[in-house]
Coordinates of C-alpha atoms in Angstrom, one line a residue:
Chain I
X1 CA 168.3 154.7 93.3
X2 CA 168.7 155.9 96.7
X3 CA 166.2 154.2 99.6
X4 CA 164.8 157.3 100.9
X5 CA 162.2 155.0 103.6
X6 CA 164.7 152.2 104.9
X7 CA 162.6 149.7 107.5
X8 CA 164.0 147.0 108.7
X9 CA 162.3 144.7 111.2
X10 CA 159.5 146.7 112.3
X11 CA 157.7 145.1 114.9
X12 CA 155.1 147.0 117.3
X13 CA 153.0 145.5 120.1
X14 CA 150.3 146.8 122.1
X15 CA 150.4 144.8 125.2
X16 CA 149.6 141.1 124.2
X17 CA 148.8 142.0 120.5
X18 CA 150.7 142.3 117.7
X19 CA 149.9 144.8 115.1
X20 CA 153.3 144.7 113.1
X21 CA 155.4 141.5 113.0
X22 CA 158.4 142.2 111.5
X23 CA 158.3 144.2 108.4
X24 CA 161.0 145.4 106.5
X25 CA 160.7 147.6 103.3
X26 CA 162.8 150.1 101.2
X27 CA 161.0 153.2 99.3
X28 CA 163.5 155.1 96.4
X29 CA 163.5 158.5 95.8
X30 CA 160.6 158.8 92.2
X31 CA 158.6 155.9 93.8
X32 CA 155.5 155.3 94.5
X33 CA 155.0 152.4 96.8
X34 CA 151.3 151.2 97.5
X35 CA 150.7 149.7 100.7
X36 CA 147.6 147.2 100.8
X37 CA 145.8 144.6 103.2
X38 CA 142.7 143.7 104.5
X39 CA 141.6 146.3 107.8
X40 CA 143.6 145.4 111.0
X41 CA 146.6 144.8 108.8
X42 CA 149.1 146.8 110.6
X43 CA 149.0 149.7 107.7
X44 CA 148.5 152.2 110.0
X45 CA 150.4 151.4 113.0
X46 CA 153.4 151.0 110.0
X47 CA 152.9 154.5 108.8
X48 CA 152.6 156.1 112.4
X49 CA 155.8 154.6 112.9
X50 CA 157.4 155.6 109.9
X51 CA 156.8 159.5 110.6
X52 CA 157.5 159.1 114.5
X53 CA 154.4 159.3 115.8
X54 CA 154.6 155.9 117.5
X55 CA 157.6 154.1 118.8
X56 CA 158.4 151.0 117.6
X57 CA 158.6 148.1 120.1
X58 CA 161.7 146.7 118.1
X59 CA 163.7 147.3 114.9
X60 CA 164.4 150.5 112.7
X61 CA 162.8 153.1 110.2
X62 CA 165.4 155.5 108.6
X63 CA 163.8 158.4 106.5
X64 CA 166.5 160.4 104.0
X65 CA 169.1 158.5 106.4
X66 CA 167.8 159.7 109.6
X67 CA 166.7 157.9 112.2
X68 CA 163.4 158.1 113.5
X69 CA 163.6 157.3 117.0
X70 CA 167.8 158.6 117.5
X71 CA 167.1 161.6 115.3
X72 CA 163.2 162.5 115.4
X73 CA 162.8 166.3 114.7
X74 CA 165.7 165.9 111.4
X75 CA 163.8 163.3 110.3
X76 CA 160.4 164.8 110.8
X77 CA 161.2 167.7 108.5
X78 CA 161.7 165.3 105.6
X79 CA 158.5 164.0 106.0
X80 CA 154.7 165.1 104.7
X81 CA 152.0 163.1 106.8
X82 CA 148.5 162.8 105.7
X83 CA 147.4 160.9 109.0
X84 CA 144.9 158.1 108.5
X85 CA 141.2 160.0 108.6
X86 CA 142.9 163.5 107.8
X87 CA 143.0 164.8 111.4
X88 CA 142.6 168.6 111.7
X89 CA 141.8 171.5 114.4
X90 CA 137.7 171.8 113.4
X91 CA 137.8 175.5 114.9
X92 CA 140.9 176.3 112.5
X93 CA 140.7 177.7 109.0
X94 CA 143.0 176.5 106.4
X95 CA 144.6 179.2 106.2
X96 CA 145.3 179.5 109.9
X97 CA 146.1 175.5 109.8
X98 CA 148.4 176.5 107.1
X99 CA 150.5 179.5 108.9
X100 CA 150.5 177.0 112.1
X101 CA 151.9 174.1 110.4
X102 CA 154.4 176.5 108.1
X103 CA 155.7 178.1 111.2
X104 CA 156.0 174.5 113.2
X105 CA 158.3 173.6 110.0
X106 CA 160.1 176.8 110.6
X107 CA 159.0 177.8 107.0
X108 CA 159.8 182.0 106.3
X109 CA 157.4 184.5 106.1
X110 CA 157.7 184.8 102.0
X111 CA 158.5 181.0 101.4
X112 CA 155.1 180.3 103.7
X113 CA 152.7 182.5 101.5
X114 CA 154.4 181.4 98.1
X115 CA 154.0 177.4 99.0
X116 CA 150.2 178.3 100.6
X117 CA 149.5 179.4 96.8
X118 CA 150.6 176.9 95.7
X119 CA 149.4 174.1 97.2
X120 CA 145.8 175.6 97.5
X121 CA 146.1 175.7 93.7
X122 CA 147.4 172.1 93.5
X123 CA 144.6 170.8 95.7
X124 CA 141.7 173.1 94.2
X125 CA 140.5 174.8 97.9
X126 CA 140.8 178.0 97.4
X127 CA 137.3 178.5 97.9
X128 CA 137.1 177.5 101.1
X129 CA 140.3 178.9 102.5
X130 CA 138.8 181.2 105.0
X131 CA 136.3 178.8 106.6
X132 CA 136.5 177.3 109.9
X133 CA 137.4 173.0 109.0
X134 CA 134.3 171.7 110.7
X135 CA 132.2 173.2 107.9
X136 CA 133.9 171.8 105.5
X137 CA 133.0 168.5 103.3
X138 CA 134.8 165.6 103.9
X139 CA 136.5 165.5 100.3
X140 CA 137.5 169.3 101.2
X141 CA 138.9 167.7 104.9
X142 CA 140.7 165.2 102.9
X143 CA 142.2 167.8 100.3
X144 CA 142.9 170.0 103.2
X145 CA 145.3 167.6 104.7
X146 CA 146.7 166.7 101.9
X147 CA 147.9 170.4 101.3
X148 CA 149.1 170.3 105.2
X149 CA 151.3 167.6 104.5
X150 CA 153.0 168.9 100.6
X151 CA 153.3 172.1 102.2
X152 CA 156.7 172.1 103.3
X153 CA 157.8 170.4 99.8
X154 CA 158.8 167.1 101.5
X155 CA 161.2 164.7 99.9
X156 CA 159.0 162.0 101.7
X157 CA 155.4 161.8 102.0
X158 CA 153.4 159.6 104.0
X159 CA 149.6 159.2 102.6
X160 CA 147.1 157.0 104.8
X161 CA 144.4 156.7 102.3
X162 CA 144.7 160.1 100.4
X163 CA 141.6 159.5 98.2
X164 CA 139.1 158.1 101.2
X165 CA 135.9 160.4 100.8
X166 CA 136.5 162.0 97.1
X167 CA 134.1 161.7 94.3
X168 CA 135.5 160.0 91.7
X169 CA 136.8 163.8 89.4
X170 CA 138.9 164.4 93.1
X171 CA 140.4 161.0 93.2
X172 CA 141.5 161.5 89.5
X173 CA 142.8 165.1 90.4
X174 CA 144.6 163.8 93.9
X175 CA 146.4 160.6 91.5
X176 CA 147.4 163.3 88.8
X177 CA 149.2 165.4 91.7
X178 CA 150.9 162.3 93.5
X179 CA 151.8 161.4 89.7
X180 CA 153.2 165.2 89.4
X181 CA 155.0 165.3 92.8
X182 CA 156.5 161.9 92.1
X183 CA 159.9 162.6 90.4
X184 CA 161.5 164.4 93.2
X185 CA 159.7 162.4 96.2
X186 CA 159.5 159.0 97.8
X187 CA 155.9 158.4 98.6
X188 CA 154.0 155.8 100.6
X189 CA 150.2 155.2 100.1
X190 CA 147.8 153.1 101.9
X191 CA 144.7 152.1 99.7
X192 CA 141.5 149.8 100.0
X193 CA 141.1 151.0 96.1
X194 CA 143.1 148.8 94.2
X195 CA 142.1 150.5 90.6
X196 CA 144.1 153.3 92.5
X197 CA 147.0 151.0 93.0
X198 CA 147.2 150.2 89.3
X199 CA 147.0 154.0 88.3
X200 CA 149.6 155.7 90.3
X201 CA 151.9 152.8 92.2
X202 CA 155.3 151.7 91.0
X203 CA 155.2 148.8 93.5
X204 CA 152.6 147.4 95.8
X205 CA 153.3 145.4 98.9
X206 CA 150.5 143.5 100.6
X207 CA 150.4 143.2 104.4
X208 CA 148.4 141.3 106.3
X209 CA 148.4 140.5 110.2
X210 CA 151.1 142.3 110.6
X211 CA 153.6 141.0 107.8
X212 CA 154.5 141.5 104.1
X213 CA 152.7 139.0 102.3
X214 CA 153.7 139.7 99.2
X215 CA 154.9 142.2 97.2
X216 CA 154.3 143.4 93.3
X217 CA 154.9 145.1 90.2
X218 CA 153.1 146.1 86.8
X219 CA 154.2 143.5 84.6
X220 CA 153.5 143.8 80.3
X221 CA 152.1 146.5 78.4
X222 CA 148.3 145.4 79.4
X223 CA 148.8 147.0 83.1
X224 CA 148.6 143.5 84.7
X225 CA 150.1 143.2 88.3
X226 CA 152.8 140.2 89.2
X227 CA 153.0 139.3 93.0
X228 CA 155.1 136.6 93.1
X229 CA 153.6 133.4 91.0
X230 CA 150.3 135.4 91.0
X231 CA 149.2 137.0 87.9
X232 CA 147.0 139.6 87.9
X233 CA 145.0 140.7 84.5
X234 CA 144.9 144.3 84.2
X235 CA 141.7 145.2 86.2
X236 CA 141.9 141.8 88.5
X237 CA 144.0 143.1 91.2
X238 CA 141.1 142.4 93.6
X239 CA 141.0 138.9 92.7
X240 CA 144.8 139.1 93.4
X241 CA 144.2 140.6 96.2
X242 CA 142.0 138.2 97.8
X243 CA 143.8 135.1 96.9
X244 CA 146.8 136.6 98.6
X245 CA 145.3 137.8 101.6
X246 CA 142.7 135.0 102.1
X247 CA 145.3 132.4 101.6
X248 CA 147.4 134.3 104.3
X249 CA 144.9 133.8 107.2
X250 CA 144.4 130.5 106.1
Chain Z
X1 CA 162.3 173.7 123.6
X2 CA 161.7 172.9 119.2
X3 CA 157.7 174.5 118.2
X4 CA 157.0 176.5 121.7
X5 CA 156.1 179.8 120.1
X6 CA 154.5 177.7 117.4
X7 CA 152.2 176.1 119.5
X8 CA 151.6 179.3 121.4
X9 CA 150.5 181.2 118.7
X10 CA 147.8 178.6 117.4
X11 CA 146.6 177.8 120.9
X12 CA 146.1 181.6 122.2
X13 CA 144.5 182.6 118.6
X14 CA 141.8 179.1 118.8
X15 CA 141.0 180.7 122.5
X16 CA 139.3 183.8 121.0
X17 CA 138.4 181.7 117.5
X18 CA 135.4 180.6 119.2
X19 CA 133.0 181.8 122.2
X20 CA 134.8 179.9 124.7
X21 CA 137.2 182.9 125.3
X22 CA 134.4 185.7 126.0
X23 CA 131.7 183.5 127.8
X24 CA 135.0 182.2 130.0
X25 CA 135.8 186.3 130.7
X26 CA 132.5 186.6 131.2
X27 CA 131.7 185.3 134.0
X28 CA 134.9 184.9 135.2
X29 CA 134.4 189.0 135.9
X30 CA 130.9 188.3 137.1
X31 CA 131.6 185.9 139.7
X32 CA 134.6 187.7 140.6
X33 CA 132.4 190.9 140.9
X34 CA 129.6 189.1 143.1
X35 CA 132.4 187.8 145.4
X36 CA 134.2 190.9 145.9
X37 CA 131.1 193.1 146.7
X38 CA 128.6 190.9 148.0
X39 CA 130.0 188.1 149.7
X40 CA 133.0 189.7 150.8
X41 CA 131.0 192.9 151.6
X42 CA 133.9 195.4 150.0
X43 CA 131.2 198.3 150.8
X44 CA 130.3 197.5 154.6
X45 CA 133.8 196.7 155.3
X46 CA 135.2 200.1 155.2
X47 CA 138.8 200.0 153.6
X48 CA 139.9 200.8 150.6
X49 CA 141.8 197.5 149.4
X50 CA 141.5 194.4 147.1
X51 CA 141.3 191.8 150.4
X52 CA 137.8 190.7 149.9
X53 CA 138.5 190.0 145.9
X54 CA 141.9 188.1 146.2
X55 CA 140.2 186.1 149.6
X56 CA 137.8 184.3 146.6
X57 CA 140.2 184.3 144.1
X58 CA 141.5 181.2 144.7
X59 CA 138.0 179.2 145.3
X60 CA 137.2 181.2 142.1
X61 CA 140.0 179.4 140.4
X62 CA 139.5 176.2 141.7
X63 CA 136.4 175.5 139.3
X64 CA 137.0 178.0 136.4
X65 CA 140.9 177.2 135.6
X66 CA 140.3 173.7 134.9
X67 CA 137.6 174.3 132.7
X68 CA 140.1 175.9 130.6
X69 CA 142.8 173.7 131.3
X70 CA 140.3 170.2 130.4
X71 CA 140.9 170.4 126.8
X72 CA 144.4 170.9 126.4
X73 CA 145.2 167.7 125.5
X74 CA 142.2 166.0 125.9
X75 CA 140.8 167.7 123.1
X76 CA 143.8 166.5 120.7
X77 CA 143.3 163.2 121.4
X78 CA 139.4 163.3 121.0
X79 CA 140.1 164.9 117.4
X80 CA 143.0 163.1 116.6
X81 CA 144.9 165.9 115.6
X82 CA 147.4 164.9 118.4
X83 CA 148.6 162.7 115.2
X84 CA 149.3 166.1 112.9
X85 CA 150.7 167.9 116.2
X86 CA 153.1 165.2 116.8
X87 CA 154.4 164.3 113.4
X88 CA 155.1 167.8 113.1
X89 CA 159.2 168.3 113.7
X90 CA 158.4 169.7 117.6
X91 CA 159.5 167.8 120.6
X92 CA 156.6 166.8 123.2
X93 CA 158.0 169.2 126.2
X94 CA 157.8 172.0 123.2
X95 CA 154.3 171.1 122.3
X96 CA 153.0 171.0 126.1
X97 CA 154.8 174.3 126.9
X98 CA 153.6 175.9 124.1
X99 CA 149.8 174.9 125.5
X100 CA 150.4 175.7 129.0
X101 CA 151.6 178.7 128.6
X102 CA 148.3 179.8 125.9
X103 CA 146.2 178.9 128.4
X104 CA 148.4 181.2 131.2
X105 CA 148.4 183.8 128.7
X106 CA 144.7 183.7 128.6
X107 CA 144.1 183.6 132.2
X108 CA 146.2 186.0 132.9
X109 CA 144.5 188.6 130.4
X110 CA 141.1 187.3 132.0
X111 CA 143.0 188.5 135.5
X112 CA 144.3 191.7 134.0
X113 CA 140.5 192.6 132.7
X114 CA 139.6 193.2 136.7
X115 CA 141.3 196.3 137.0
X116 CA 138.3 198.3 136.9
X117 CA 138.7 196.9 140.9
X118 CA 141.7 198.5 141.6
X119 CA 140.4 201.8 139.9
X120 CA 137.4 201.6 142.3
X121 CA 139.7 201.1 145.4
X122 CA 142.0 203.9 144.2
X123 CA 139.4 206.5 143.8
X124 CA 137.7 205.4 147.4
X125 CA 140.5 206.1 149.7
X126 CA 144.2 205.4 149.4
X127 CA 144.9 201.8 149.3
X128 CA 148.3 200.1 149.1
X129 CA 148.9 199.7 145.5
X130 CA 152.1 197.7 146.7
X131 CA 149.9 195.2 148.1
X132 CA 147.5 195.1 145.3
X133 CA 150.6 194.3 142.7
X134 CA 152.2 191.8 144.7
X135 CA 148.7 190.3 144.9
X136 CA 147.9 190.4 141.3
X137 CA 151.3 188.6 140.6
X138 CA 150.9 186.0 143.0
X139 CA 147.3 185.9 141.5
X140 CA 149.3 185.0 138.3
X141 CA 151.2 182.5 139.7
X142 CA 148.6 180.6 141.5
X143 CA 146.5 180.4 137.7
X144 CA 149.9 179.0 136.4
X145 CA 149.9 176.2 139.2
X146 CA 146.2 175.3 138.6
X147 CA 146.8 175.5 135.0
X148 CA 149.7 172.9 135.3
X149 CA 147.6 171.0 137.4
X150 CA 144.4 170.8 135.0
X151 CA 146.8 170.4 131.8
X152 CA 148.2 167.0 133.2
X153 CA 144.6 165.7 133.8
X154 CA 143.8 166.6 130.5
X155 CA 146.3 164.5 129.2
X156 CA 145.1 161.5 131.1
X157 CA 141.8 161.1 129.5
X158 CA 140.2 161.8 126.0
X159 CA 136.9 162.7 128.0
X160 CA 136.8 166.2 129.0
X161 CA 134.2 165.7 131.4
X162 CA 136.8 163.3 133.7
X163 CA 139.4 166.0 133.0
X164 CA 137.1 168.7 134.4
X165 CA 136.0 166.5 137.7
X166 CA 139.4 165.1 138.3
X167 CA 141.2 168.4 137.6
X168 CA 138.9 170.5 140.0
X169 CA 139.2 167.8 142.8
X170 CA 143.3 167.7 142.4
X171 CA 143.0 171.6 142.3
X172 CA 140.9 171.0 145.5
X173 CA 143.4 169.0 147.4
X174 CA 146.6 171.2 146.6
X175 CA 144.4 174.5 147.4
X176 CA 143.5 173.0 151.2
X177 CA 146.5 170.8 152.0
X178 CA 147.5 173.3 154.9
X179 CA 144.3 173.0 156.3
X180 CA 143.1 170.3 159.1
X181 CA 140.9 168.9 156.5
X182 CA 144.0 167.1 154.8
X183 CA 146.1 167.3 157.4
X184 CA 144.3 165.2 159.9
X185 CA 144.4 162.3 157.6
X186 CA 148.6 161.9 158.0
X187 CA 148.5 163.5 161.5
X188 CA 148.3 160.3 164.1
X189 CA 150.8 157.9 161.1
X190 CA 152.7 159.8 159.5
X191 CA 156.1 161.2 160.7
X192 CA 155.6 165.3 161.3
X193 CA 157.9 165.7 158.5
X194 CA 156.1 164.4 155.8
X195 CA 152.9 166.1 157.8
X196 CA 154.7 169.2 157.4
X197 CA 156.2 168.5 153.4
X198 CA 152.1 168.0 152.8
X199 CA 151.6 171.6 154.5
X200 CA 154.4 173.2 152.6
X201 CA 151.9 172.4 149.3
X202 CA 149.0 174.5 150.1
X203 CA 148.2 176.8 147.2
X204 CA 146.4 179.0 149.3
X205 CA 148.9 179.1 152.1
X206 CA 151.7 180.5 149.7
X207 CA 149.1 182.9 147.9
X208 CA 148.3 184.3 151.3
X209 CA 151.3 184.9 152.2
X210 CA 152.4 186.5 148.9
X211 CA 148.7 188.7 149.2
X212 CA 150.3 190.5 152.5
X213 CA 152.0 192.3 150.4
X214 CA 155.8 190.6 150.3
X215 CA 156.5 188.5 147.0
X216 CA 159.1 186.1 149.2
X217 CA 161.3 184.2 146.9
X218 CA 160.2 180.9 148.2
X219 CA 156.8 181.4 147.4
X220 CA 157.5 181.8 144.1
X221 CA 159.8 178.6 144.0
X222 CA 156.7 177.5 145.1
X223 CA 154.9 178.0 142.4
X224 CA 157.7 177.7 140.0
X225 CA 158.3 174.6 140.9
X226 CA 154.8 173.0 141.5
X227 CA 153.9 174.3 137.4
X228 CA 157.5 172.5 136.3
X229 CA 156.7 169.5 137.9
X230 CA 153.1 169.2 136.8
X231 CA 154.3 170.0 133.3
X232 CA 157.2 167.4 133.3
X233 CA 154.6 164.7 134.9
X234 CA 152.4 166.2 131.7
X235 CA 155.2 165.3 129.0
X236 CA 155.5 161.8 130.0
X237 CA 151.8 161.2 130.2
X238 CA 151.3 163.0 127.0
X239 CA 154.1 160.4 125.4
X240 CA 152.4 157.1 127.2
X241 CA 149.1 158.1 126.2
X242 CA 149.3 159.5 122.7
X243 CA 148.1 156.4 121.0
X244 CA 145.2 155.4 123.0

């Protein structure tokens, strides 16, 4: 396995506060890494680091062996960004967000209208294709973004909280595609839902004030979670979750 | 220059996307209309030229150019789609070229949509189209160096209400520095050169002299210059700013 998401160090302040202290994680190609903590983490900042929309104060962030900050346009075109409250022009259709961001990653004419199809098909939005964003639900924002950011087929893809805003039939169709798109990508998601966490993650790291506190895997048949000596039972993440995180601000 | 045409494309389509483009044309043409025949008196005056329409223009521009130019950037920000523009593989100076150059695009078709004033001249005596052209382009420029100017404030602020005040007070100050009004405050301290470097920045001095008829190169490095410097001081601002 191949780290397609190499950090090493990360650390990024904003004057006299630190929102990342020194993280350093790898993401393989077929992965899906979860990325938890309590609000105020540092989940974000991570993630607008990773795809290059922030610089990082010190250390590095390579993505399919590119450097973010030496090489930011090679790496940017590996990368699918779904930006933390799925951010998008409210006067813009879809389909004119689609063509803009298609043409921005230099996608052809034919390859454009083939990949539109399909991920307005993968995403269910056809109906709304042709009206302006602003009108839209937020599940349909949320969807909407989501399509933005698979459009290009990215090896990489960068979710910050892809299911936010879905009724529960969405979030079960949005976990079947990242399960789908899985094989052939490396994907980062940040989640408060931990049931989400044990339905679609291969690994889960938890961060909080700015560090990895601890990092961890399905372990048995049952579904239960391991981070480090902590046992989760299948369906007890959030008890987990608190120890960890609770213990950590202690 | 990576995403320019890009950029471009979706900027000058959103203009026309929503009313903003033909309430902006609108009254651009009114005002313009009301200045030219009215206040400049284009009937009472005699002659058959463009004088009392370009002598407005750029008070005209002053307060209508940043209104345009306010939500550049500002508007990204506000939205947060400044996140989706900048993850996308286009560098910063792409992205803010792109925009400036929407929003020129669009002023200068607001520009172009006068020429039912030139007809009027043309078919009322024998005016000096020369004149009129080389007026028109220096018209052109001028909207560029506002533009530029407007842009940058946009990009300072997530308000667009500051960006508006700021920008049409910055406009202000580079449209009158030849005048005594701006000049008296260095004359007495400063040395004559620098009194004389302030001078050299007047919009309207360098629009004047392009509107006599004689597009003289250094005019247009003028403006040239005055539009890449407001756009570079826009690309560093844009990069400071982005995450705030």
């Amino acid at each position: 396995m191949t780290a397609m998401i190499e950090i090493r160090d990360l650390v990024k302040r904003f004057d006299d506060f630190t929102a990342v202290a020194g993280i350093s994680l790898q993401v393989a190609k077929g992965e899906v890494l979860g990325f938890l903590g309590p609000n105020g983490a540092g989940k974000s900042t991570t993630m607008k680091m990773v795809t290059g929309f922030l610089d990082p104060t010190s250390g590095s962030i390579a993505v399919g062996g590119k450097d973010i900050t030496r090489d930011p346009l090679a790496a940017k075109r590996l990368i699918g960004y779904l930006p933390e409250g799925a951010p998008a022009y409210p006067d813009m259709t879809p389909a004119s967000l689609f063509a803009f961001v298609g043409s921005a990653r230099g996608l052809d004419r034919a390859t454009l209208k083939q990949r539109i199809a399909a991920v307005v098909a993968e995403t269910h939005i056809g109906s709304v294709l042709e009206q302006p964003i602003e009108t839209l639900s937020k599940g349909y924002k949320r969807r909407v973004g989501l399509a933005q950011a698979i459009l290009h087929d990215p090896p990489i893809l960068v979710l910050d909280e892809p299911t936010d805003g879905l009724d529960p039939n969405q979030k079960h169709e949005v976990r079947e595609l990242i399960r789908r798109m899985k094989k052939n990508k490396a994907i980062v998601i940040s989640t408060h839902i931990l049931e989400e966490v044990e339905a679609i993650c291969d690994r889960a790291i938890i961060v909080a004030r700015g560090r990895v506190v601890a990092e961890g895997r399905p372990e048995g048949k049952a579904g239960g979670w391991r981070f480090g000596n902590v046992l989760a039972e299948p369906g007890r993440l959030d008890q987990a979750f608190r120890n960890i995180t609770l213990g950590a601000a202690a | 220059m990576t995403g320019t045409l890009s950029v471009f494309r979706r900027e000058f389509a959103g203009y026309f996307a929503t009313p903003l483009a033909y309430i902006f044309i609108i009254v651009f043409l009114f005002v313009a209309g009301i200045f030219t025949f009215y206040v400049g008196s284009f009937f009472p005056r005699g002659q058959a030229d463009l004088t009392p329409f370009f002598t407005y223009l750029p008070w005209l521009f002053l307060f209508l150019l940043p209104a345009i130019g306010m939500r550049l950037w500002a508007e990204e920000r506000r939205a947060g789609t400044i996140e989706l523009l900048l993850t996308l593989p286009i560098s910063i100076a792409g992205a803010v070229i792109g925009k400036f150059l929407a929003a020129w695009a669009f002023a200068i078709v607001a520009l172009a949509l006068t020429f039912p004033l030139w007809i009027t001249v043309a078919r009322l005596g024998q005016p000096d189209h020369g004149v009129i052209l080389a007026s028109y382009v220096g018209a052109a420029l001028m909207a560029g160096g506002y533009l530029a100017i407007a842009g940058c404030l946009s990009a300072v602020t997530r308000n667009q209400v500051i960006a508006f005040v700021v920008g049409v007070v910055i406009c202000f100050l580079f449209t009158v520095a030849g005048s005594p009004l701006v000049l008296n405050f260095f004359t007495g301290w400063a040395p004559p050169s620098l009194v004389s470097i302030v001078a050299a920045t007047s919009i309207i001095t360098h629009f004047n002299a392009i509107t006599l008829g004689v597009i003289d190169l250094r005019d247009v490095i003028y403006f040239v210059s005055l539009i890449a410097a407001w756009l570079a001081a826009t690309v560093i601002v844009v990069d400071l700013k982005k995450a705030d």
